[in-house]
Amino acid sequence: MGRTWKCILFCVVTVILLSGCLFAILRQKQQRQQQPNIIVIMVDDLGWNDVSFHGANQIPTPNIDALAYNGVILQRHYVLPICTPSRTAFLTGRYPIRTGMQGYPLKAGERRAIPLGNTLLPEYLRKLGYATHLVGKWHTGYYSDYHTPAYRGFDTFMGYYTGYISYFNHTIEQDSHVGYDLHYDVPGNTSVMYNYEYMTDLITERAQDIISNHDRSKPLYLQLSHLAAHASDAEAVMEVRDEKETNATLGYIDDFNRRKLAGVVTAMDESVGKVVQALKEANMLENSIIVFMSDNGAPTVGLLENYGSNYPLRGLKFTLFEGGIRGTACIYSPLIKNPSRISNELIHITDWLPTFYSAAGGNLDDLEENFDGVDQWATIISGKETTRKNLLLNIDELLSGALMGKYKLINGATLENGDYYGDSGMNKLYPEYNVTNVLYSFAGSAISNISQVTLNTNYVIELRKAATVVCQNFASYPTCLEKCLFDIYNDPCETTDVSHQHPNIVKELNELINEYNKVTMHPVGGTVDPLSYPDHFNGTWMPWVKLSKNKIQFLSA
Ligand SMILES: *[C@@H]1O[C@H](CO)[C@@H](O)[C@H](O)[C@H]1NC(C)=O
Ligand SMILES: *[C@@H]1O[C@H](CO)[C@@H](O)[C@H](O)[C@H]1NC(C)=O
Ligand SMILES: *[C@@H]1O[C@H](CO)[C@@H](O)[C@H](O)[C@H]1NC(C)=O
Ligand SMILES: *[C@@H]1O[C@H](CO)[C@@H](O)[C@H](O)[C@H]1NC(C)=O
Ligand SMILES: *[C@@H]1O[C@H](CO)[C@@H](O)[C@H](O)[C@H]1NC(C)=O
Ligand SMILES: *[C@@H]1O[C@H](CO)[C@@H](O)[C@H](O)[C@H]1NC(C)=O
């Protein structure tokens, strides 16, 4: 071959290789541009009856309702009954029994965390090219730097490590030690952030900032974990932004404590609207998924009571009755093909990890083993029947339970907290539900701005009616000290134990629980390490254990 020919051949091969390369880069970029932004708004201790789309007029939540009616109302979204287990399930895609995180919520200064060997949701999404941010609550362990959010998949974290802080001072008391708990962390640098703004507003502003400064060549994962509507250590328990304003707008609620809970919730609802507006203004809403959920039911009375209401569901936070675990939830996305509907498909909080991974174009085979979550993306966007047939409610020292089809088994409930609590939210004197306010809320306006269809008022009223749980027969109910089997489809308020009619179903559900019992990791900890006290860290709750490289490798194995 002549020199010229060699040269031409070389050139042709080079051009082919280069264009192949370019094509791959372009395709990757295009794929990235199509990956949806994912925004999770997780609220704390919010009851079933503390939003207005479930039928009560007492607490108007027009922005959350706008998401619900324009998206899909997740009517059977099950969570764990307590913060730490619920958040662990969300972040790992696994039942918390697999990580020893199933029991009592973590105390400040407790040496326990999701073990480092678990890859968390933000880490998975980061591998798919996402920018990842957490704003607000963590509460899955922080004893070493390596257990904090900025070392576990989040590019930035602004928020608190513990279970709750006060709304203005941002402090929490543990064992008579009061410490400040607000941080701004990035990988390699955990630092304290001094700020005394109302926490709901601080979270909102940070989220708006992240959205408006987001580099849109990447998809965004943004998790807002609100303090609302958790009780605080303040004497008022429910700290509203402005009591005068609360009295003026919600004064029709006679019970002052319940009124303040309503004030905390309406401030959070306004935040939801502002975040949706920010997404619209950044031209990101068209390609976003927004999930709204509560981590567990309301503790109406008792420990950390917040005056929330799970009406008409039975039980409280900490229990496996529906009031503790049937969580308020909805999802909005322009990607949903047949929106404005109610889904009665069984969904569990562990399902979000594989669902988001799938929505982001990931291959589920990349995920580690022993996942309990199932991919619900097709169920959500096109109403396909879910593949989830059952779920483990939890196993801890006192309680266990599982759900299969329409039957739910609870073993070992305690007498405490198994009653019906909370306000019905029904009162003829309350202002009527105003659909116009929903459609023209921040969220409603932002959504209608990017959408071809406008919701019809009568249809909204119909949807709301269908999302309202109605029960008869509250007068008598079984205590379930030993066990109870409920048909939760026909008896959502758990008034009638049918275990004697269906011994085979009881047996089958117990077999399911026993299978999971074999893989249960028993929780350690529960005690507070005095070395963690804020006195050692200029009055702040901080990671207090220094880990060596070897130790981290050992913990990650
Ligand atoms: C860590 O972050 C703080 C607050 O953002 C900043 O002031 C400090 O300079 C950072 N330290 C390092 C080593 O980057
Ligand atoms: C906040 O700080 C002020 C001033 O130190 C104090 O009087 C108040 O009790 C604190 N509130 C809470 C909820 O800790
Ligand atoms: C709000 O109303 C309650 C009584 O319902 C009252 O005790 C409280 O002082 C009022 N707060 C303000 C700031 O007006
Ligand atoms: C609903 O609220 C709007 C203001 O946002 C008001 O103009 C309208 O009269 C209200 N509708 C009803 C039925 O109260
Ligand atoms: C959407 O909002 C933009 C700017 O905020 C406005 O110019 C446009 O008319 C709106 N479109 C619709 C359909 O509401
Ligand atoms: C210690 O805490 C106070 C607030 O309580 C803060 O103003 C001060 O900057 C902190 N000092 C250091 C060295 O971080």
PDB file of C-alpha atoms in Angstrom, residues 378-516:
ATOM      1  CA  ALA A 378     -44.909   1.968  36.051  1.00  0.00           C
ATOM      2  CA  THR A 379     -47.614   1.811  38.727  1.00  0.00           C
ATOM      3  CA  ILE A 380     -47.269   5.528  39.283  1.00  0.00           C
ATOM      4  CA  ILE A 381     -46.900   6.843  35.750  1.00  0.00           C
ATOM      5  CA  SER A 382     -49.271   4.517  33.942  1.00  0.00           C
ATOM      6  CA  GLY A 383     -51.428   2.887  36.600  1.00  0.00           C
ATOM      7  CA  LYS A 384     -49.978  -0.585  36.073  1.00  0.00           C
ATOM      8  CA  GLU A 385     -50.819  -3.087  38.805  1.00  0.00           C
ATOM      9  CA  THR A 386     -48.096  -3.191  41.448  1.00  0.00           C
ATOM     10  CA  THR A 387     -45.889  -6.243  41.852  1.00  0.00           C
ATOM     11  CA  ARG A 388     -45.953  -5.781  45.633  1.00  0.00           C
ATOM     12  CA  LYS A 389     -48.246  -8.362  47.193  1.00  0.00           C
ATOM     13  CA  ASN A 390     -47.313  -8.039  50.850  1.00  0.00           C
ATOM     14  CA  LEU A 391     -45.165  -6.094  53.237  1.00  0.00           C
ATOM     15  CA  LEU A 392     -43.560  -6.397  56.624  1.00  0.00           C
ATOM     16  CA  LEU A 393     -44.883  -3.682  58.932  1.00  0.00           C
ATOM     17  CA  ASN A 394     -42.001  -4.088  61.376  1.00  0.00           C
ATOM     18  CA  ILE A 395     -40.484  -6.377  63.993  1.00  0.00           C
ATOM     19  CA  ASP A 396     -39.165  -4.885  67.198  1.00  0.00           C
ATOM     20  CA  GLU A 397     -38.985  -5.875  70.860  1.00  0.00           C
ATOM     21  CA  LEU A 398     -42.707  -5.441  71.424  1.00  0.00           C
ATOM     22  CA  LEU A 399     -44.540  -5.550  68.141  1.00  0.00           C
ATOM     23  CA  SER A 400     -44.584  -7.295  64.842  1.00  0.00           C
ATOM     24  CA  GLY A 401     -46.931  -7.133  61.914  1.00  0.00           C
ATOM     25  CA  ALA A 402     -47.380  -7.811  58.242  1.00  0.00           C
ATOM     26  CA  LEU A 403     -49.842  -7.029  55.503  1.00  0.00           C
ATOM     27  CA  MET A 404     -50.961  -9.176  52.598  1.00  0.00           C
ATOM     28  CA  GLY A 405     -53.687  -8.213  50.174  1.00  0.00           C
ATOM     29  CA  LYS A 406     -56.458  -6.767  52.275  1.00  0.00           C
ATOM     30  CA  TYR A 407     -55.417  -8.472  55.512  1.00  0.00           C
ATOM     31  CA  LYS A 408     -53.177  -7.039  58.169  1.00  0.00           C
ATOM     32  CA  LEU A 409     -51.842  -8.901  61.200  1.00  0.00           C
ATOM     33  CA  ILE A 410     -50.582  -7.165  64.349  1.00  0.00           C
ATOM     34  CA  ASN A 411     -48.928  -9.128  67.157  1.00  0.00           C
ATOM     35  CA  GLY A 412     -48.466  -7.767  70.656  1.00  0.00           C
ATOM     36  CA  ALA A 413     -50.006  -4.315  70.636  1.00  0.00           C
ATOM     37  CA  THR A 414     -49.929  -2.499  73.948  1.00  0.00           C
ATOM     38  CA  LEU A 415     -52.973  -1.048  75.622  1.00  0.00           C
ATOM     39  CA  GLU A 416     -51.497   2.405  75.275  1.00  0.00           C
ATOM     40  CA  ASN A 417     -52.007   4.379  72.097  1.00  0.00           C
ATOM     41  CA  GLY A 418     -54.429   1.957  70.458  1.00  0.00           C
ATOM     42  CA  ASP A 419     -57.458   4.187  70.810  1.00  0.00           C
ATOM     43  CA  TYR A 420     -58.922   6.780  68.441  1.00  0.00           C
ATOM     44  CA  TYR A 421     -57.516  10.244  68.950  1.00  0.00           C
ATOM     45  CA  GLY A 422     -57.509  13.555  67.305  1.00  0.00           C
ATOM     46  CA  ASP A 423     -59.837  16.028  65.824  1.00  0.00           C
ATOM     47  CA  SER A 424     -62.327  15.042  63.130  1.00  0.00           C
ATOM     48  CA  GLY A 425     -61.767  18.464  61.599  1.00  0.00           C
ATOM     49  CA  MET A 426     -65.470  18.617  60.865  1.00  0.00           C
ATOM     50  CA  ASN A 427     -67.328  21.666  62.014  1.00  0.00           C
ATOM     51  CA  LYS A 428     -69.989  23.584  60.150  1.00  0.00           C
ATOM     52  CA  LEU A 429     -68.501  26.826  61.450  1.00  0.00           C
ATOM     53  CA  TYR A 430     -65.158  26.267  59.712  1.00  0.00           C
ATOM     54  CA  PRO A 431     -64.610  28.064  56.394  1.00  0.00           C
ATOM     55  CA  GLU A 432     -65.758  25.976  53.459  1.00  0.00           C
ATOM     56  CA  TYR A 433     -63.224  24.182  51.307  1.00  0.00           C
ATOM     57  CA  ASN A 434     -62.173  26.563  48.569  1.00  0.00           C
ATOM     58  CA  VAL A 435     -61.085  24.833  45.349  1.00  0.00           C
ATOM     59  CA  THR A 436     -60.216  28.203  43.769  1.00  0.00           C
ATOM     60  CA  ASN A 437     -57.613  28.700  46.484  1.00  0.00           C
ATOM     61  CA  VAL A 438     -56.117  25.324  45.584  1.00  0.00           C
ATOM     62  CA  LEU A 439     -56.017  26.015  41.847  1.00  0.00           C
ATOM     63  CA  TYR A 440     -54.528  29.484  42.375  1.00  0.00           C
ATOM     64  CA  SER A 441     -52.115  28.547  45.143  1.00  0.00           C
ATOM     65  CA  PHE A 442     -48.380  28.913  44.382  1.00  0.00           C
ATOM     66  CA  ALA A 443     -48.217  25.234  43.478  1.00  0.00           C
ATOM     67  CA  GLY A 444     -51.530  25.239  41.589  1.00  0.00           C
ATOM     68  CA  SER A 445     -50.523  28.264  39.473  1.00  0.00           C
ATOM     69  CA  ALA A 446     -47.066  26.897  38.718  1.00  0.00           C
ATOM     70  CA  ILE A 447     -48.546  23.574  37.612  1.00  0.00           C
ATOM     71  CA  SER A 448     -51.273  25.106  35.462  1.00  0.00           C
ATOM     72  CA  ASN A 449     -48.641  27.316  33.858  1.00  0.00           C
ATOM     73  CA  ILE A 450     -46.838  24.291  32.392  1.00  0.00           C
ATOM     74  CA  SER A 451     -49.840  22.065  31.812  1.00  0.00           C
ATOM     75  CA  GLN A 452     -52.342  21.849  28.958  1.00  0.00           C
ATOM     76  CA  VAL A 453     -55.291  20.874  31.129  1.00  0.00           C
ATOM     77  CA  THR A 454     -57.032  22.864  33.822  1.00  0.00           C
ATOM     78  CA  LEU A 455     -58.657  20.938  36.612  1.00  0.00           C
ATOM     79  CA  ASN A 456     -62.403  21.065  36.822  1.00  0.00           C
ATOM     80  CA  THR A 457     -63.768  22.102  40.216  1.00  0.00           C
ATOM     81  CA  ASN A 458     -66.368  19.344  40.380  1.00  0.00           C
ATOM     82  CA  TYR A 459     -63.752  16.763  39.544  1.00  0.00           C
ATOM     83  CA  VAL A 460     -61.532  18.049  42.354  1.00  0.00           C
ATOM     84  CA  ILE A 461     -64.431  17.703  44.775  1.00  0.00           C
ATOM     85  CA  GLU A 462     -65.032  14.152  43.583  1.00  0.00           C
ATOM     86  CA  LEU A 463     -61.366  13.225  44.012  1.00  0.00           C
ATOM     87  CA  ARG A 464     -61.338  14.684  47.493  1.00  0.00           C
ATOM     88  CA  LYS A 465     -64.417  12.724  48.433  1.00  0.00           C
ATOM     89  CA  ALA A 466     -62.824   9.517  47.168  1.00  0.00           C
ATOM     90  CA  ALA A 467     -59.700  10.246  49.249  1.00  0.00           C
ATOM     91  CA  THR A 468     -61.761  10.596  52.424  1.00  0.00           C
ATOM     92  CA  VAL A 469     -61.806   7.554  54.693  1.00  0.00           C
ATOM     93  CA  VAL A 470     -65.209   7.056  56.273  1.00  0.00           C
ATOM     94  CA  CYS A 471     -65.782   4.640  59.125  1.00  0.00           C
ATOM     95  CA  GLN A 472     -68.726   3.478  61.138  1.00  0.00           C
ATOM     96  CA  ASN A 473     -68.712   1.752  64.477  1.00  0.00           C
ATOM     97  CA  PHE A 474     -66.048   3.406  66.537  1.00  0.00           C
ATOM     98  CA  ALA A 475     -67.823   2.446  69.710  1.00  0.00           C
ATOM     99  CA  SER A 476     -66.134  -0.866  70.378  1.00  0.00           C
ATOM    100  CA  TYR A 477     -62.882  -2.345  69.178  1.00  0.00           C
ATOM    101  CA  PRO A 478     -60.524  -5.131  70.215  1.00  0.00           C
ATOM    102  CA  THR A 479     -57.380  -4.356  72.243  1.00  0.00           C
ATOM    103  CA  CYS A 480     -55.151  -6.698  70.182  1.00  0.00           C
ATOM    104  CA  LEU A 481     -52.831  -7.399  73.118  1.00  0.00           C
ATOM    105  CA  GLU A 482     -52.094 -10.827  71.721  1.00  0.00           C
ATOM    106  CA  LYS A 483     -52.949 -10.498  68.052  1.00  0.00           C
ATOM    107  CA  CYS A 484     -55.476  -9.024  65.651  1.00  0.00           C
ATOM    108  CA  LEU A 485     -56.262  -9.651  62.029  1.00  0.00           C
ATOM    109  CA  PHE A 486     -58.029  -6.864  60.198  1.00  0.00           C
ATOM    110  CA  ASP A 487     -59.599  -6.608  56.780  1.00  0.00           C
ATOM    111  CA  ILE A 488     -58.280  -3.094  56.252  1.00  0.00           C
ATOM    112  CA  TYR A 489     -60.049  -2.624  52.913  1.00  0.00           C
ATOM    113  CA  ASN A 490     -63.498  -3.038  54.390  1.00  0.00           C
ATOM    114  CA  ASP A 491     -62.610  -2.047  57.936  1.00  0.00           C
ATOM    115  CA  PRO A 492     -59.997   0.720  57.594  1.00  0.00           C
ATOM    116  CA  CYS A 493     -60.554   1.814  61.181  1.00  0.00           C
ATOM    117  CA  GLU A 494     -59.666  -1.603  62.614  1.00  0.00           C
ATOM    118  CA  THR A 495     -62.788  -2.189  64.664  1.00  0.00           C
ATOM    119  CA  THR A 496     -63.237  -5.928  64.078  1.00  0.00           C
ATOM    120  CA  ASP A 497     -60.705  -8.691  64.676  1.00  0.00           C
ATOM    121  CA  VAL A 498     -61.231 -11.481  62.134  1.00  0.00           C
ATOM    122  CA  SER A 499     -58.342 -13.736  63.208  1.00  0.00           C
ATOM    123  CA  HIS A 500     -60.717 -16.508  64.318  1.00  0.00           C
ATOM    124  CA  GLN A 501     -62.463 -16.581  60.948  1.00  0.00           C
ATOM    125  CA  HIS A 502     -59.181 -16.806  59.028  1.00  0.00           C
ATOM    126  CA  PRO A 503     -56.643 -18.939  60.932  1.00  0.00           C
ATOM    127  CA  ASN A 504     -54.861 -19.812  57.680  1.00  0.00           C
ATOM    128  CA  ILE A 505     -54.219 -16.190  56.835  1.00  0.00           C
ATOM    129  CA  VAL A 506     -52.902 -15.596  60.360  1.00  0.00           C
ATOM    130  CA  LYS A 507     -50.586 -18.565  59.872  1.00  0.00           C
ATOM    131  CA  GLU A 508     -49.391 -17.353  56.488  1.00  0.00           C
ATOM    132  CA  LEU A 509     -48.678 -13.849  57.766  1.00  0.00           C
ATOM    133  CA  ASN A 510     -46.838 -15.246  60.788  1.00  0.00           C
ATOM    134  CA  GLU A 511     -44.728 -17.377  58.468  1.00  0.00           C
ATOM    135  CA  LEU A 512     -43.829 -14.243  56.532  1.00  0.00           C
ATOM    136  CA  ILE A 513     -42.838 -12.497  59.783  1.00  0.00           C
ATOM    137  CA  ASN A 514     -40.789 -15.537  60.838  1.00  0.00           C
ATOM    138  CA  GLU A 515     -38.871 -15.502  57.562  1.00  0.00           C
ATOM    139  CA  TYR A 516     -37.885 -11.898  58.211  1.00  0.00           C
TER     140      TYR A 516
END
